[in-house]
């Protein structure tokens, strides 16, 4: 093998190693932070910082009203209510709806366990973005979306 070809192969090997090493570093670093997903969500959202309640009030009526609101959008396929615990010290209700176009929607609502008031929605923050980035690199849909992104990370 001549010297020029050897140098080209050496350079290709070096730059490929640097690029792949940087990629592995990004995935590992984002994963080490994504491990603290629940803690970051608590930090981001003041509603998660409620003190645990010894005996939460019953919110059956509020949950039924929430489900009735969601049924106006389409067919209710599933619903669930998560009771307060140490990590999420509030009621957390979910409704899964299929609309007339066949689109699937997830709706959620949170209630204060002391008085049944609806807690404000915070939206998605850094923790959700970081978890999505770690899982699938937020790979563009035009290039294959989550399937390609998760395959690359895997």
PDB file of C-alpha atoms in Angstrom:
ATOM      1  CA  UNK A   1       0.000   0.000   0.000  1.00  0.00           C
ATOM      2  CA  UNK A   2       1.452   3.346  -0.957  1.00  0.00           C
ATOM      3  CA  UNK A   3       2.011   6.135   1.567  1.00  0.00           C
ATOM      4  CA  UNK A   4      -0.768   8.464   0.284  1.00  0.00           C
ATOM      5  CA  UNK A   5      -3.379   5.731   0.524  1.00  0.00           C
ATOM      6  CA  UNK A   6      -2.188   4.810   4.003  1.00  0.00           C
ATOM      7  CA  UNK A   7      -2.490   8.465   5.141  1.00  0.00           C
ATOM      8  CA  UNK A   8      -6.011   8.734   3.673  1.00  0.00           C
ATOM      9  CA  UNK A   9      -7.089   5.584   5.529  1.00  0.00           C
ATOM     10  CA  UNK A  10      -5.449   6.837   8.712  1.00  0.00           C
ATOM     11  CA  UNK A  11      -7.222  10.214   8.431  1.00  0.00           C
ATOM     12  CA  UNK A  12     -10.566   8.545   7.665  1.00  0.00           C
ATOM     13  CA  UNK A  13     -10.134   6.241  10.652  1.00  0.00           C
ATOM     14  CA  UNK A  14      -9.194   9.167  12.926  1.00  0.00           C
ATOM     15  CA  UNK A  15     -12.100  11.413  11.928  1.00  0.00           C
ATOM     16  CA  UNK A  16     -14.612   8.542  12.055  1.00  0.00           C
ATOM     17  CA  UNK A  17     -13.401   7.704  15.565  1.00  0.00           C
ATOM     18  CA  UNK A  18     -13.712  11.330  16.674  1.00  0.00           C
ATOM     19  CA  UNK A  19     -17.238  11.647  15.229  1.00  0.00           C
ATOM     20  CA  UNK A  20     -18.460   8.355  16.740  1.00  0.00           C
ATOM     21  CA  UNK A  21     -16.792   9.160  20.062  1.00  0.00           C
ATOM     22  CA  UNK A  22     -18.545  12.527  20.153  1.00  0.00           C
ATOM     23  CA  UNK A  23     -21.868  10.815  19.321  1.00  0.00           C
ATOM     24  CA  UNK A  24     -21.436   8.247  22.113  1.00  0.00           C
ATOM     25  CA  UNK A  25     -20.490  11.039  24.522  1.00  0.00           C
ATOM     26  CA  UNK A  26     -23.661  13.017  23.661  1.00  0.00           C
ATOM     27  CA  UNK A  27     -25.925   9.973  24.098  1.00  0.00           C
ATOM     28  CA  UNK A  28     -24.234   8.926  27.371  1.00  0.00           C
ATOM     29  CA  UNK A  29     -24.200  12.462  28.803  1.00  0.00           C
ATOM     30  CA  UNK A  30     -27.858  13.124  27.960  1.00  0.00           C
ATOM     31  CA  UNK A  31     -28.728   9.702  29.397  1.00  0.00           C
ATOM     32  CA  UNK A  32     -26.962  10.413  32.669  1.00  0.00           C
ATOM     33  CA  UNK A  33     -29.080  13.556  33.073  1.00  0.00           C
ATOM     34  CA  UNK A  34     -32.259  11.861  31.792  1.00  0.00           C
ATOM     35  CA  UNK A  35     -31.958   9.419  34.710  1.00  0.00           C
ATOM     36  CA  UNK A  36     -33.165  12.268  36.921  1.00  0.00           C
ATOM     37  CA  UNK A  37     -36.326  12.802  34.853  1.00  0.00           C
ATOM     38  CA  UNK A  38     -38.742  12.818  37.803  1.00  0.00           C
ATOM     39  CA  UNK A  39     -36.517  15.081  39.878  1.00  0.00           C
ATOM     40  CA  UNK A  40     -36.219  17.551  36.990  1.00  0.00           C
ATOM     41  CA  UNK A  41     -39.992  17.538  36.519  1.00  0.00           C
ATOM     42  CA  UNK A  42     -40.431  18.373  40.211  1.00  0.00           C
ATOM     43  CA  UNK A  43     -37.924  21.198  39.877  1.00  0.00           C
ATOM     44  CA  UNK A  44     -39.674  22.563  36.769  1.00  0.00           C
ATOM     45  CA  UNK A  45     -43.252  22.371  38.002  1.00  0.00           C
ATOM     46  CA  UNK A  46     -44.333  24.091  41.254  1.00  0.00           C
ATOM     47  CA  UNK A  47     -47.508  21.945  41.370  1.00  0.00           C
ATOM     48  CA  UNK A  48     -45.332  18.885  41.986  1.00  0.00           C
ATOM     49  CA  UNK A  49     -43.962  20.483  45.155  1.00  0.00           C
ATOM     50  CA  UNK A  50     -47.121  19.932  47.187  1.00  0.00           C
ATOM     51  CA  UNK A  51     -46.759  18.363  50.597  1.00  0.00           C
ATOM     52  CA  UNK A  52     -48.110  14.798  50.713  1.00  0.00           C
ATOM     53  CA  UNK A  53     -51.629  14.657  52.175  1.00  0.00           C
ATOM     54  CA  UNK A  54     -52.511  12.094  54.824  1.00  0.00           C
ATOM     55  CA  UNK A  55     -56.105  11.586  53.600  1.00  0.00           C
ATOM     56  CA  UNK A  56     -56.851  13.079  50.176  1.00  0.00           C
ATOM     57  CA  UNK A  57     -60.415  14.133  49.390  1.00  0.00           C
ATOM     58  CA  UNK A  58     -62.538  12.125  46.955  1.00  0.00           C
ATOM     59  CA  UNK A  59     -62.653  13.647  43.473  1.00  0.00           C
ATOM     60  CA  UNK A  60     -65.026  11.231  41.756  1.00  0.00           C
ATOM     61  CA  UNK A  61     -67.302  14.062  40.570  1.00  0.00           C
ATOM     62  CA  UNK A  62     -64.423  16.140  39.227  1.00  0.00           C
ATOM     63  CA  UNK A  63     -62.984  13.168  37.350  1.00  0.00           C
ATOM     64  CA  UNK A  64     -66.360  12.295  35.814  1.00  0.00           C
ATOM     65  CA  UNK A  65     -66.822  15.928  34.733  1.00  0.00           C
ATOM     66  CA  UNK A  66     -63.349  15.854  33.135  1.00  0.00           C
ATOM     67  CA  UNK A  67     -64.258  12.693  31.196  1.00  0.00           C
ATOM     68  CA  UNK A  68     -67.561  14.226  30.063  1.00  0.00           C
ATOM     69  CA  UNK A  69     -65.668  17.264  28.722  1.00  0.00           C
ATOM     70  CA  UNK A  70     -63.330  15.043  26.714  1.00  0.00           C
ATOM     71  CA  UNK A  71     -66.113  12.934  25.197  1.00  0.00           C
ATOM     72  CA  UNK A  72     -67.279  15.978  23.222  1.00  0.00           C
ATOM     73  CA  UNK A  73     -64.144  15.581  21.083  1.00  0.00           C
ATOM     74  CA  UNK A  74     -64.697  11.954  20.138  1.00  0.00           C
ATOM     75  CA  UNK A  75     -64.936   8.419  21.432  1.00  0.00           C
ATOM     76  CA  UNK A  76     -63.467   7.788  24.881  1.00  0.00           C
ATOM     77  CA  UNK A  77     -61.325   4.670  24.514  1.00  0.00           C
ATOM     78  CA  UNK A  78     -59.648   4.591  27.901  1.00  0.00           C
ATOM     79  CA  UNK A  79     -59.375   6.581  31.117  1.00  0.00           C
ATOM     80  CA  UNK A  80     -57.337   6.344  34.283  1.00  0.00           C
ATOM     81  CA  UNK A  81     -56.897   8.178  37.552  1.00  0.00           C
ATOM     82  CA  UNK A  82     -53.607   8.054  39.441  1.00  0.00           C
ATOM     83  CA  UNK A  83     -53.882   8.682  43.153  1.00  0.00           C
ATOM     84  CA  UNK A  84     -51.421  10.944  45.026  1.00  0.00           C
ATOM     85  CA  UNK A  85     -48.077   9.462  45.999  1.00  0.00           C
ATOM     86  CA  UNK A  86     -44.671  10.750  47.071  1.00  0.00           C
ATOM     87  CA  UNK A  87     -43.444  11.576  43.554  1.00  0.00           C
ATOM     88  CA  UNK A  88     -46.727  13.040  42.263  1.00  0.00           C
ATOM     89  CA  UNK A  89     -48.553  14.376  45.367  1.00  0.00           C
ATOM     90  CA  UNK A  90     -51.764  15.122  43.449  1.00  0.00           C
ATOM     91  CA  UNK A  91     -54.491  13.310  41.531  1.00  0.00           C
ATOM     92  CA  UNK A  92     -53.556  12.806  37.887  1.00  0.00           C
ATOM     93  CA  UNK A  93     -56.326  11.896  35.446  1.00  0.00           C
ATOM     94  CA  UNK A  94     -55.960  10.736  31.846  1.00  0.00           C
ATOM     95  CA  UNK A  95     -58.512  10.402  29.043  1.00  0.00           C
ATOM     96  CA  UNK A  96     -57.670   8.772  25.716  1.00  0.00           C
ATOM     97  CA  UNK A  97     -59.881   9.873  22.824  1.00  0.00           C
ATOM     98  CA  UNK A  98     -60.257   8.834  19.185  1.00  0.00           C
ATOM     99  CA  UNK A  99     -61.695  11.723  17.190  1.00  0.00           C
ATOM    100  CA  UNK A 100     -63.855  11.575  14.041  1.00  0.00           C
ATOM    101  CA  UNK A 101     -60.718  11.539  11.836  1.00  0.00           C
ATOM    102  CA  UNK A 102     -59.333   8.508  13.644  1.00  0.00           C
ATOM    103  CA  UNK A 103     -56.641  10.562  15.396  1.00  0.00           C
ATOM    104  CA  UNK A 104     -55.632   9.478  18.895  1.00  0.00           C
ATOM    105  CA  UNK A 105     -55.461  12.172  21.605  1.00  0.00           C
ATOM    106  CA  UNK A 106     -54.351  12.034  25.230  1.00  0.00           C
ATOM    107  CA  UNK A 107     -55.783  14.559  27.664  1.00  0.00           C
ATOM    108  CA  UNK A 108     -54.703  14.947  31.250  1.00  0.00           C
ATOM    109  CA  UNK A 109     -55.648  16.968  34.269  1.00  0.00           C
ATOM    110  CA  UNK A 110     -54.288  17.271  37.802  1.00  0.00           C
ATOM    111  CA  UNK A 111     -56.179  18.053  41.004  1.00  0.00           C
ATOM    112  CA  UNK A 112     -55.027  19.242  44.408  1.00  0.00           C
ATOM    113  CA  UNK A 113     -55.666  16.389  46.895  1.00  0.00           C
ATOM    114  CA  UNK A 114     -56.579  18.796  49.727  1.00  0.00           C
ATOM    115  CA  UNK A 115     -59.380  20.744  48.058  1.00  0.00           C
ATOM    116  CA  UNK A 116     -59.954  19.281  44.563  1.00  0.00           C
ATOM    117  CA  UNK A 117     -58.863  22.445  42.726  1.00  0.00           C
ATOM    118  CA  UNK A 118     -57.488  21.963  39.229  1.00  0.00           C
ATOM    119  CA  UNK A 119     -53.727  22.455  39.148  1.00  0.00           C
ATOM    120  CA  UNK A 120     -52.362  24.567  36.276  1.00  0.00           C
ATOM    121  CA  UNK A 121     -50.760  22.745  33.384  1.00  0.00           C
ATOM    122  CA  UNK A 122     -47.084  23.462  33.072  1.00  0.00           C
ATOM    123  CA  UNK A 123     -46.500  21.984  29.644  1.00  0.00           C
ATOM    124  CA  UNK A 124     -43.384  20.225  28.549  1.00  0.00           C
ATOM    125  CA  UNK A 125     -40.069  21.532  29.770  1.00  0.00           C
ATOM    126  CA  UNK A 126     -36.400  20.674  29.827  1.00  0.00           C
ATOM    127  CA  UNK A 127     -36.937  17.197  31.274  1.00  0.00           C
ATOM    128  CA  UNK A 128     -39.230  16.083  28.434  1.00  0.00           C
ATOM    129  CA  UNK A 129     -36.956  17.609  25.787  1.00  0.00           C
ATOM    130  CA  UNK A 130     -33.893  15.942  27.286  1.00  0.00           C
ATOM    131  CA  UNK A 131     -35.588  12.548  27.499  1.00  0.00           C
ATOM    132  CA  UNK A 132     -36.751  12.786  23.869  1.00  0.00           C
ATOM    133  CA  UNK A 133     -33.277  13.862  22.786  1.00  0.00           C
ATOM    134  CA  UNK A 134     -31.668  10.940  24.608  1.00  0.00           C
ATOM    135  CA  UNK A 135     -34.165   8.387  23.268  1.00  0.00           C
ATOM    136  CA  UNK A 136     -34.279   9.331  19.594  1.00  0.00           C
ATOM    137  CA  UNK A 137     -32.054  12.404  19.047  1.00  0.00           C
ATOM    138  CA  UNK A 138     -35.232  14.275  17.999  1.00  0.00           C
ATOM    139  CA  UNK A 139     -34.555  12.915  14.531  1.00  0.00           C
ATOM    140  CA  UNK A 140     -36.537  14.814  11.844  1.00  0.00           C
ATOM    141  CA  UNK A 141     -39.673  13.135  10.486  1.00  0.00           C
ATOM    142  CA  UNK A 142     -38.480  13.818   6.930  1.00  0.00           C
ATOM    143  CA  UNK A 143     -35.509  11.498   7.581  1.00  0.00           C
ATOM    144  CA  UNK A 144     -37.416   8.651   9.204  1.00  0.00           C
ATOM    145  CA  UNK A 145     -38.399  10.195  12.539  1.00  0.00           C
ATOM    146  CA  UNK A 146     -38.292   8.332  15.821  1.00  0.00           C
ATOM    147  CA  UNK A 147     -37.684   4.951  14.240  1.00  0.00           C
ATOM    148  CA  UNK A 148     -34.361   5.989  12.726  1.00  0.00           C
ATOM    149  CA  UNK A 149     -33.397   8.103  15.765  1.00  0.00           C
ATOM    150  CA  UNK A 150     -34.004   5.242  18.208  1.00  0.00           C
ATOM    151  CA  UNK A 151     -32.144   2.816  15.953  1.00  0.00           C
ATOM    152  CA  UNK A 152     -29.114   5.118  15.885  1.00  0.00           C
ATOM    153  CA  UNK A 153     -29.120   5.561  19.649  1.00  0.00           C
ATOM    154  CA  UNK A 154     -29.626   1.830  20.173  1.00  0.00           C
TER     155      UNK A 154
END
